PDB file of C-alpha atoms in Angstrom:
ATOM      1  CA  MET A 672      -0.034  -0.051   0.333  1.00 81.00           C
ATOM      2  CA  LEU A 673       2.666   2.595   0.969  1.00 86.00           C
ATOM      3  CA  TRP A 674       4.593   1.805  -1.954  1.00 84.00           C
ATOM      4  CA  GLY A 675       1.793   1.983  -4.301  1.00 83.00           C
ATOM      5  CA  ARG A 676       0.290   5.292  -3.161  1.00 86.00           C
ATOM      6  CA  ALA A 677       3.582   6.868  -3.322  1.00 89.00           C
ATOM      7  CA  ALA A 678       4.214   5.232  -6.798  1.00 86.00           C
ATOM      8  CA  SER A 679       7.521   4.200  -5.451  1.00 87.00           C
ATOM      9  CA  ARG A 680       8.722   7.717  -5.453  1.00 91.00           C
ATOM     10  CA  CYS A 681      10.226   9.848  -2.366  1.00 95.00           C
ATOM     11  CA  SER A 682       7.649  11.653  -0.896  1.00 95.00           C
ATOM     12  CA  LEU A 683       9.430  14.900  -0.529  1.00 95.00           C
ATOM     13  CA  ALA A 684       8.482  17.417  -3.153  1.00 93.00           C
ATOM     14  CA  GLU A 685      11.968  18.595  -3.737  1.00 94.00           C
ATOM     15  CA  CYS A 686      12.963  14.873  -4.545  1.00 95.00           C
ATOM     16  CA  ARG A 687      10.276  12.512  -5.885  1.00 92.00           C
ATOM     17  CA  ARG A 688      12.935  10.401  -7.374  1.00 93.00           C
ATOM     18  CA  ASP A 689      12.144   6.797  -8.666  1.00 89.00           C
ATOM     19  CA  LEU A 690      13.211   4.406  -5.889  1.00 89.00           C
ATOM     20  CA  VAL A 691      13.753   1.238  -7.840  1.00 84.00           C
ATOM     21  CA  ILE A 692      16.678   1.244 -10.007  1.00 83.00           C
ATOM     22  CA  ASP A 693      16.226  -0.832 -13.044  1.00 79.00           C
ATOM     23  CA  PRO A 694      18.488  -3.948 -13.416  1.00 76.00           C
ATOM     24  CA  SER A 695      21.830  -4.109 -15.495  1.00 77.00           C
ATOM     25  CA  GLU A 696      22.874  -6.499 -17.765  1.00 77.00           C
ATOM     26  CA  THR A 697      25.093  -7.977 -14.607  1.00 80.00           C
ATOM     27  CA  ASP A 698      22.930  -6.941 -11.724  1.00 76.00           C
ATOM     28  CA  ASP A 699      19.359  -7.390  -9.936  1.00 74.00           C
ATOM     29  CA  PRO A 700      17.370  -3.867  -9.619  1.00 74.00           C
ATOM     30  CA  SER A 701      18.401  -1.722  -6.848  1.00 81.00           C
ATOM     31  CA  LEU A 702      16.191  -0.574  -4.257  1.00 83.00           C
ATOM     32  CA  VAL A 703      17.006   3.017  -2.824  1.00 88.00           C
ATOM     33  CA  GLY A 704      13.567   3.405  -1.029  1.00 90.00           C
ATOM     34  CA  GLU A 705      12.802   3.106   2.583  1.00 89.00           C
ATOM     35  CA  ALA A 706       9.754   3.201   4.490  1.00 91.00           C
ATOM     36  CA  ALA A 707      10.380   5.880   7.364  1.00 94.00           C
ATOM     37  CA  HIS A 708       8.486   5.954  10.491  1.00 95.00           C
ATOM     38  CA  VAL A 709       6.511   9.290  11.156  1.00 96.00           C
ATOM     39  CA  VAL A 710       6.507   8.373  14.921  1.00 95.00           C
ATOM     40  CA  ALA A 711       9.626   5.924  15.537  1.00 94.00           C
ATOM     41  CA  GLU A 712       9.316   2.370  15.858  1.00 92.00           C
ATOM     42  CA  GLN A 713      10.858   2.708  19.478  1.00 91.00           C
ATOM     43  CA  LEU A 714      10.111   5.371  22.177  1.00 92.00           C
ATOM     44  CA  ASP A 715      14.081   6.669  22.115  1.00 92.00           C
ATOM     45  CA  GLY A 716      13.760   7.255  18.390  1.00 93.00           C
ATOM     46  CA  PRO A 717      12.920  10.188  16.261  1.00 94.00           C
ATOM     47  CA  ARG A 718       9.519  11.564  17.193  1.00 94.00           C
ATOM     48  CA  GLY A 719       9.284   8.382  19.481  1.00 93.00           C
ATOM     49  CA  ASP A 720       7.996  10.269  22.408  1.00 91.00           C
ATOM     50  CA  SER A 721       4.286   9.579  21.704  1.00 92.00           C
ATOM     51  CA  ASP A 722       1.128   8.179  22.831  1.00 91.00           C
ATOM     52  CA  LEU A 723       0.846   6.085  19.596  1.00 93.00           C
ATOM     53  CA  PRO A 724       0.862   2.445  20.778  1.00 93.00           C
ATOM     54  CA  LEU A 725       4.157   0.368  19.847  1.00 92.00           C
ATOM     55  CA  ASP A 726       2.223  -2.222  18.238  1.00 90.00           C
ATOM     56  CA  GLN A 727       0.821   0.260  15.755  1.00 92.00           C
ATOM     57  CA  ARG A 728       4.273   1.900  14.681  1.00 92.00           C
ATOM     58  CA  ASN A 729       4.466  -0.487  11.899  1.00 89.00           C
ATOM     59  CA  LYS A 730       1.138   0.484  10.241  1.00 89.00           C
ATOM     60  CA  TYR A 731       0.607   2.193   6.993  1.00 89.00           C
ATOM     61  CA  GLU A 732      -0.724   5.074   8.860  1.00 92.00           C
ATOM     62  CA  ASN A 733       2.744   5.762  10.673  1.00 95.00           C
ATOM     63  CA  LEU A 734       4.871   5.101   7.760  1.00 95.00           C
ATOM     64  CA  ILE A 735       5.965   7.639   4.758  1.00 96.00           C
ATOM     65  CA  LEU A 736       8.042   6.439   1.669  1.00 95.00           C
ATOM     66  CA  LEU A 737      11.441   8.141   1.027  1.00 95.00           C
ATOM     67  CA  CYS A 738      14.598   7.894  -0.353  1.00 94.00           C
ATOM     68  CA  ASN A 739      17.506   6.678   1.750  1.00 93.00           C
ATOM     69  CA  ILE A 740      19.175  10.334   2.057  1.00 95.00           C
ATOM     70  CA  HIS A 741      15.977  11.881   2.764  1.00 96.00           C
ATOM     71  CA  HIS A 742      15.032   9.161   5.302  1.00 96.00           C
ATOM     72  CA  LYS A 743      18.168  10.044   7.099  1.00 95.00           C
ATOM     73  CA  GLN A 744      17.650  13.683   6.947  1.00 95.00           C
ATOM     74  CA  VAL A 745      14.000  13.712   8.351  1.00 95.00           C
ATOM     75  CA  ASP A 746      15.302  11.496  11.443  1.00 95.00           C
ATOM     76  CA  ASP A 747      18.307  13.733  11.970  1.00 95.00           C
ATOM     77  CA  GLN A 748      16.204  16.918  11.507  1.00 96.00           C
ATOM     78  CA  GLU A 749      13.212  15.629  13.915  1.00 93.00           C
ATOM     79  CA  ASN A 750      12.572  19.206  15.405  1.00 94.00           C
ATOM     80  CA  TYR A 751      11.971  20.418  11.741  1.00 95.00           C
ATOM     81  CA  PHE A 752      10.297  17.271  10.204  1.00 95.00           C
ATOM     82  CA  THR A 753       7.658  17.017  12.999  1.00 95.00           C
ATOM     83  CA  VAL A 754       5.001  14.517  12.835  1.00 95.00           C
ATOM     84  CA  GLN A 755       2.304  16.849  11.805  1.00 95.00           C
ATOM     85  CA  LYS A 756       4.956  17.998   9.032  1.00 96.00           C
ATOM     86  CA  LEU A 757       5.472  14.528   7.888  1.00 96.00           C
ATOM     87  CA  LYS A 758       1.896  13.771   7.748  1.00 95.00           C
ATOM     88  CA  GLU A 759       1.367  16.565   5.535  1.00 95.00           C
ATOM     89  CA  ILE A 760       4.458  15.733   2.957  1.00 96.00           C
ATOM     90  CA  LYS A 761       2.659  12.060   2.634  1.00 95.00           C
ATOM     91  CA  CYS A 762      -0.875  13.507   2.105  1.00 93.00           C
ATOM     92  CA  SER A 763       0.369  16.132  -0.231  1.00 95.00           C
ATOM     93  CA  HIS A 764       2.638  13.447  -2.068  1.00 94.00           C
ATOM     94  CA  GLU A 765      -0.079  10.851  -2.420  1.00 89.00           C
ATOM     95  CA  GLY A 766      -2.202  13.564  -3.795  1.00 90.00           C
ATOM     96  CA  TRP A 767      -0.035  14.791  -6.448  1.00 90.00           C
ATOM     97  CA  VAL A 768       0.354  11.090  -7.438  1.00 88.00           C
ATOM     98  CA  ARG A 769      -3.340  10.593  -8.027  1.00 85.00           C
ATOM     99  CA  SER A 770      -3.393  13.671 -10.042  1.00 85.00           C
ATOM    100  CA  SER A 771      -0.269  14.065 -11.973  1.00 85.00           C
ATOM    101  CA  LEU A 772       0.720  10.698 -12.794  1.00 80.00           C
ATOM    102  CA  ASN A 773      -0.820   8.088 -15.068  1.00 77.00           C
ATOM    103  CA  TRP A 774      -2.620   6.619 -11.695  1.00 76.00           C
ATOM    104  CA  ASP A 775      -4.847   3.430 -12.024  1.00 75.00           C
ATOM    105  CA  SER A 776      -7.038   3.159  -9.223  1.00 79.00           C
ATOM    106  CA  LYS A 777      -8.238  -0.428 -10.104  1.00 84.00           C
ATOM    107  CA  LYS A 778      -4.646  -1.405  -9.821  1.00 83.00           C
ATOM    108  CA  GLN A 779      -4.066   0.214  -6.815  1.00 82.00           C
ATOM    109  CA  THR A 780      -7.209  -1.564  -5.238  1.00 85.00           C
ATOM    110  CA  ASP A 781      -5.651  -4.978  -6.522  1.00 88.00           C
ATOM    111  CA  ASP A 782      -2.473  -4.282  -5.089  1.00 87.00           C
ATOM    112  CA  GLU A 783      -3.835  -3.384  -1.653  1.00 86.00           C
ATOM    113  CA  ARG A 784      -6.097  -6.516  -1.858  1.00 91.00           C
ATOM    114  CA  TRP A 785      -2.835  -8.558  -2.826  1.00 93.00           C
ATOM    115  CA  ALA A 786      -0.876  -6.944  -0.082  1.00 90.00           C
ATOM    116  CA  ALA A 787      -3.246  -7.940   2.626  1.00 91.00           C
ATOM    117  CA  TYR A 788      -3.434 -11.394   1.449  1.00 95.00           C
ATOM    118  CA  ILE A 789       0.186 -11.626   1.507  1.00 95.00           C
ATOM    119  CA  ASP A 790       0.627 -10.326   4.801  1.00 93.00           C
ATOM    120  CA  ASP A 791      -1.872 -12.646   6.084  1.00 95.00           C
ATOM    121  CA  TRP A 792      -0.224 -15.715   4.506  1.00 97.00           C
ATOM    122  CA  ALA A 793       3.123 -14.757   5.846  1.00 96.00           C
ATOM    123  CA  LYS A 794       1.656 -14.973   9.377  1.00 95.00           C
ATOM    124  CA  ARG A 795      -0.263 -18.083   9.086  1.00 95.00           C
ATOM    125  CA  ALA A 796       2.869 -19.558   7.220  1.00 96.00           C
ATOM    126  CA  GLY A 797       5.209 -18.762  10.016  1.00 95.00           C
ATOM    127  CA  LEU A 798       7.841 -17.058   7.910  1.00 96.00           C
ATOM    128  CA  ASP A 799       9.051 -14.977  11.005  1.00 95.00           C
ATOM    129  CA  ASN A 800      10.170 -18.350  12.529  1.00 95.00           C
ATOM    130  CA  TRP A 801      10.651 -20.500   9.609  1.00 96.00           C
ATOM    131  CA  LEU A 802      14.262 -21.705  10.395  1.00 96.00           C
ATOM    132  CA  GLY A 803      13.032 -22.535  14.011  1.00 94.00           C
ATOM    133  CA  TYR A 804      10.060 -24.662  12.711  1.00 94.00           C
ATOM    134  CA  THR A 805      11.666 -26.473   9.812  1.00 96.00           C
ATOM    135  CA  SER A 806      14.593 -27.114  11.587  1.00 95.00           C
ATOM    136  CA  TYR A 807      12.577 -29.731  13.910  1.00 94.00           C
ATOM    137  CA  LEU A 808      11.366 -31.500  10.536  1.00 96.00           C
ATOM    138  CA  LEU A 809      14.663 -31.759   8.941  1.00 97.00           C
ATOM    139  CA  ALA A 810      15.956 -33.651  11.946  1.00 95.00           C
ATOM    140  CA  PRO A 811      17.024 -37.362  11.521  1.00 94.00           C
ATOM    141  CA  THR A 812      13.753 -38.272  13.243  1.00 94.00           C
ATOM    142  CA  PRO A 813      11.551 -35.377  12.124  1.00 96.00           C
ATOM    143  CA  ILE A 814       9.148 -33.627  14.833  1.00 95.00           C
ATOM    144  CA  VAL A 815       6.875 -30.938  14.428  1.00 94.00           C
ATOM    145  CA  ALA A 816       5.200 -28.462  16.874  1.00 93.00           C
ATOM    146  CA  ILE A 817       1.697 -28.857  16.842  1.00 95.00           C
ATOM    147  CA  GLU A 818       0.922 -25.272  16.769  1.00 94.00           C
ATOM    148  CA  PHE A 819       2.979 -24.848  13.574  1.00 94.00           C
ATOM    149  CA  LEU A 820       1.260 -27.902  12.080  1.00 94.00           C
ATOM    150  CA  GLU A 821      -2.452 -26.565  12.943  1.00 95.00           C
ATOM    151  CA  SER A 822      -1.208 -23.365  11.257  1.00 95.00           C
ATOM    152  CA  LEU A 823      -0.004 -25.041   8.145  1.00 96.00           C
ATOM    153  CA  ARG A 824      -3.368 -27.033   8.021  1.00 96.00           C
ATOM    154  CA  GLY A 825      -5.510 -23.950   8.463  1.00 97.00           C
ATOM    155  CA  LEU A 826      -3.186 -22.212   5.963  1.00 97.00           C
ATOM    156  CA  CYS A 827      -4.238 -24.683   3.333  1.00 97.00           C
ATOM    157  CA  VAL A 828      -8.270 -23.903   3.868  1.00 97.00           C
ATOM    158  CA  TRP A 829      -7.654 -20.631   3.647  1.00 97.00           C
ATOM    159  CA  LEU A 830      -5.815 -20.396   0.557  1.00 97.00           C
ATOM    160  CA  LEU A 831      -8.262 -22.483  -1.008  1.00 96.00           C
ATOM    161  CA  SER A 832     -10.847 -20.372   0.143  1.00 96.00           C
ATOM    162  CA  ARG A 833      -9.710 -16.876  -1.435  1.00 95.00           C
ATOM    163  CA  VAL A 834     -11.341 -15.003  -3.778  1.00 94.00           C
ATOM    164  CA  TRP A 835      -8.326 -13.771  -5.818  1.00 93.00           C
ATOM    165  CA  PRO A 836      -7.958 -10.379  -7.595  1.00 90.00           C
ATOM    166  CA  THR A 837      -7.588 -11.303 -11.626  1.00 89.00           C
ATOM    167  CA  ARG A 838      -4.295  -9.551 -11.928  1.00 90.00           C
ATOM    168  CA  TYR A 839      -0.900 -11.220 -10.828  1.00 94.00           C
ATOM    169  CA  GLU A 840      -2.027 -14.787 -12.171  1.00 95.00           C
ATOM    170  CA  ARG A 841       1.789 -15.675 -11.321  1.00 96.00           C
ATOM    171  CA  ILE A 842       1.400 -15.039  -7.821  1.00 97.00           C
ATOM    172  CA  ARG A 843      -1.999 -16.986  -7.467  1.00 97.00           C
ATOM    173  CA  HIS A 844      -0.262 -20.076  -9.297  1.00 97.00           C
ATOM    174  CA  SER A 845       2.790 -19.699  -6.988  1.00 98.00           C
ATOM    175  CA  LEU A 846       0.560 -19.901  -3.917  1.00 98.00           C
ATOM    176  CA  GLU A 847      -1.304 -22.617  -5.203  1.00 97.00           C
ATOM    177  CA  SER A 848       1.793 -24.683  -5.530  1.00 97.00           C
ATOM    178  CA  PHE A 849       2.757 -23.541  -2.085  1.00 98.00           C
ATOM    179  CA  ARG A 850      -0.386 -25.533  -0.905  1.00 98.00           C
ATOM    180  CA  PHE A 851      -0.097 -28.372  -2.829  1.00 98.00           C
ATOM    181  CA  VAL A 852       3.358 -28.820  -1.201  1.00 98.00           C
ATOM    182  CA  VAL A 853       2.057 -28.044   2.037  1.00 98.00           C
ATOM    183  CA  ASN A 854      -0.690 -30.540   1.722  1.00 97.00           C
ATOM    184  CA  ASP A 855       1.495 -33.221   0.511  1.00 98.00           C
ATOM    185  CA  LEU A 856       3.748 -32.607   3.397  1.00 97.00           C
ATOM    186  CA  LEU A 857       0.937 -32.837   6.167  1.00 97.00           C
ATOM    187  CA  LEU A 858      -0.225 -36.101   4.771  1.00 97.00           C
ATOM    188  CA  VAL A 859       3.011 -37.627   4.426  1.00 97.00           C
ATOM    189  CA  PHE A 860       3.742 -36.661   7.981  1.00 96.00           C
ATOM    190  CA  ALA A 861       0.472 -37.827   9.389  1.00 95.00           C
ATOM    191  CA  ARG A 862       1.206 -41.667   7.917  1.00 93.00           C
ATOM    192  CA  HIS A 863       3.628 -42.322  10.861  1.00 93.00           C
ATOM    193  CA  SER A 864       3.435 -39.555  13.444  1.00 92.00           C
ATOM    194  CA  GLU A 865       2.736 -40.032  17.262  1.00 92.00           C
ATOM    195  CA  HIS A 866       2.905 -37.519  20.118  1.00 93.00           C
ATOM    196  CA  ASP A 867       6.140 -36.852  21.520  1.00 89.00           C
ATOM    197  CA  ALA A 868       6.533 -38.729  25.047  1.00 86.00           C
ATOM    198  CA  ASP A 869       8.242 -36.050  26.567  1.00 87.00           C
ATOM    199  CA  ARG A 870       6.065 -33.034  25.242  1.00 90.00           C
ATOM    200  CA  PRO A 871       2.949 -34.788  24.121  1.00 87.00           C
ATOM    201  CA  ASN A 872       0.927 -31.497  23.942  1.00 90.00           C
ATOM    202  CA  GLU A 873       3.385 -29.750  22.049  1.00 94.00           C
ATOM    203  CA  TYR A 874       5.220 -31.892  19.548  1.00 94.00           C
ATOM    204  CA  LEU A 875       4.384 -34.664  17.090  1.00 95.00           C
ATOM    205  CA  ILE A 876       7.256 -36.890  16.124  1.00 94.00           C
ATOM    206  CA  THR A 877       7.607 -39.315  13.350  1.00 93.00           C
ATOM    207  CA  ALA A 878       7.242 -43.183  14.962  1.00 90.00           C
ATOM    208  CA  SER A 879      10.280 -45.365  14.818  1.00 86.00           C
ATOM    209  CA  PHE A 880       8.211 -48.199  13.617  1.00 78.00           C
ATOM    210  CA  TYR A 881      10.925 -50.213  12.642  1.00 77.00           C
ATOM    211  CA  LYS A 882      11.655 -50.815  16.303  1.00 79.00           C
ATOM    212  CA  GLY A 883       9.696 -53.012  19.145  1.00 70.00           C
ATOM    213  CA  ARG A 884       8.522 -56.186  17.425  1.00 71.00           C
ATOM    214  CA  PRO A 885      10.480 -59.403  17.503  1.00 73.00           C
ATOM    215  CA  TYR A 886      13.687 -59.257  15.599  1.00 74.00           C
ATOM    216  CA  GLU A 887      13.820 -60.703  12.072  1.00 82.00           C
ATOM    217  CA  HIS A 888      16.415 -59.744   9.799  1.00 84.00           C
ATOM    218  CA  ASP A 889      14.430 -59.375   6.579  1.00 83.00           C
ATOM    219  CA  VAL A 890      11.642 -57.693   8.327  1.00 82.00           C
ATOM    220  CA  TYR A 891      13.741 -55.311  10.187  1.00 80.00           C
ATOM    221  CA  THR A 892      15.841 -54.474   7.417  1.00 86.00           C
ATOM    222  CA  GLY A 893      12.497 -53.836   5.048  1.00 87.00           C
ATOM    223  CA  LEU A 894      11.003 -51.707   7.781  1.00 85.00           C
ATOM    224  CA  LEU A 895      14.204 -49.804   8.439  1.00 87.00           C
ATOM    225  CA  LEU A 896      14.555 -48.845   4.673  1.00 91.00           C
ATOM    226  CA  GLU A 897      10.881 -47.851   4.871  1.00 92.00           C
ATOM    227  CA  PHE A 898      11.658 -45.612   7.560  1.00 92.00           C
ATOM    228  CA  GLU A 899      14.343 -43.888   5.831  1.00 94.00           C
ATOM    229  CA  TYR A 900      12.740 -43.480   2.761  1.00 95.00           C
ATOM    230  CA  HIS A 901       9.779 -41.653   4.724  1.00 95.00           C
ATOM    231  CA  VAL A 902      12.123 -39.543   6.522  1.00 96.00           C
ATOM    232  CA  ALA A 903      13.873 -38.400   3.425  1.00 97.00           C
ATOM    233  CA  LEU A 904      10.504 -37.614   1.495  1.00 97.00           C
ATOM    234  CA  ILE A 905       9.574 -35.451   4.510  1.00 97.00           C
ATOM    235  CA  HIS A 906      12.766 -33.766   4.375  1.00 97.00           C
ATOM    236  CA  ASP A 907      12.542 -33.065   0.481  1.00 98.00           C
ATOM    237  CA  LEU A 908       8.909 -31.663   1.029  1.00 98.00           C
ATOM    238  CA  VAL A 909      10.322 -29.363   3.432  1.00 98.00           C
ATOM    239  CA  LEU A 910      13.126 -28.120   0.984  1.00 98.00           C
ATOM    240  CA  GLU A 911      10.358 -27.817  -1.704  1.00 98.00           C
ATOM    241  CA  MET A 912       7.849 -26.067   0.734  1.00 98.00           C
ATOM    242  CA  THR A 913      10.963 -23.663   1.339  1.00 98.00           C
ATOM    243  CA  ARG A 914      11.557 -23.013  -2.075  1.00 98.00           C
ATOM    244  CA  ALA A 915       7.733 -22.260  -2.942  1.00 98.00           C
ATOM    245  CA  ALA A 916       7.679 -20.330  -0.227  1.00 98.00           C
ATOM    246  CA  ASN A 917      10.870 -18.121  -1.531  1.00 98.00           C
ATOM    247  CA  TYR A 918       9.115 -17.968  -5.055  1.00 98.00           C
ATOM    248  CA  VAL A 919       5.817 -16.285  -3.464  1.00 97.00           C
ATOM    249  CA  CYS A 920       8.320 -13.538  -1.913  1.00 96.00           C
ATOM    250  CA  ASP A 921      10.253 -13.141  -5.028  1.00 95.00           C
ATOM    251  CA  LEU A 922       7.088 -12.455  -6.976  1.00 95.00           C
ATOM    252  CA  VAL A 923       5.538 -10.174  -4.527  1.00 93.00           C
ATOM    253  CA  ARG A 924       8.790  -8.037  -4.533  1.00 90.00           C
ATOM    254  CA  GLU A 925       8.757  -8.107  -8.390  1.00 89.00           C
ATOM    255  CA  ASN A 926       4.982  -7.185  -8.823  1.00 88.00           C
ATOM    256  CA  ILE A 927       3.557  -5.831  -5.768  1.00 87.00           C
ATOM    257  CA  ASP A 928       6.250  -4.316  -3.058  1.00 85.00           C
ATOM    258  CA  PRO A 929       9.833  -4.146  -3.821  1.00 83.00           C
ATOM    259  CA  SER A 930      10.773  -4.099  -0.328  1.00 83.00           C
ATOM    260  CA  PHE A 931       8.787  -7.236   0.990  1.00 88.00           C
ATOM    261  CA  ARG A 932      10.992  -9.059   3.741  1.00 91.00           C
ATOM    262  CA  MET A 933      14.016  -7.277   2.352  1.00 86.00           C
ATOM    263  CA  LYS A 934      14.814  -6.795   5.696  1.00 84.00           C
ATOM    264  CA  GLU A 935      14.253 -10.497   6.938  1.00 92.00           C
ATOM    265  CA  GLY A 936      16.034 -11.964   3.661  1.00 92.00           C
ATOM    266  CA  VAL A 937      15.163 -15.250   1.991  1.00 95.00           C
ATOM    267  CA  LEU A 938      13.812 -17.965   4.163  1.00 97.00           C
ATOM    268  CA  LEU A 939      16.616 -20.558   5.087  1.00 97.00           C
ATOM    269  CA  VAL A 940      16.742 -24.134   6.498  1.00 96.00           C
ATOM    270  CA  GLU A 941      19.318 -26.049   8.385  1.00 94.00           C
ATOM    271  CA  ARG A 942      19.876 -29.718   9.307  1.00 86.00           C
TER     272      ARG A 942
END
């Protein structure tokens, strides 16, 4: 919403530079814009001494799009760039965009619907704790937090029930692919899962189904191979789920919000 309504330009009237520099033959696009806080994110930041609750400080209403030079200036010169002045600058710039540029209100509406969907998807998918959640699943004996499992199960239903804007078919297809992989992972993991003995209300673990029966070499070997294949399949699906999620993020940055999860970076896994 912030980048779209500002037309990806610095909000200061004396600047208004395009904040996404086109790629070169050898390099990716360069992002020189930043979402600056009107009231600082923390109490000790520029204009941070405010009654605005901390949980509201990263909302659209408290952000203004600036180039990196003017972002530093407005934070260094907070006595001049007051809360009221920044709000007036933002309002004036967005008005200029609507009246002076080739403004597509339908596209902006679609972009904002997509942005809301993507933010919801990111929360439901646990992107902020991806490394922690997936590292358990990539253990030699996969284990998963029940909270994460239920969130993924609910996410599949949520994705299936969305009414998508017709714009950005590639993003919709990428989310569908993500759902397919997640659904496969849920089904595969459920085949041989049981509650973790130490934390039965918090985690499910892959059952070692090759153990605990009278020893017969051929039977034991066959079950062990089946267990190892099952674990490898879970690991492969976790990696594929990570690739699918990163692809969604790439397409969002390409089409809707160039700054989406730039601070956090790509989703990583470890084992």
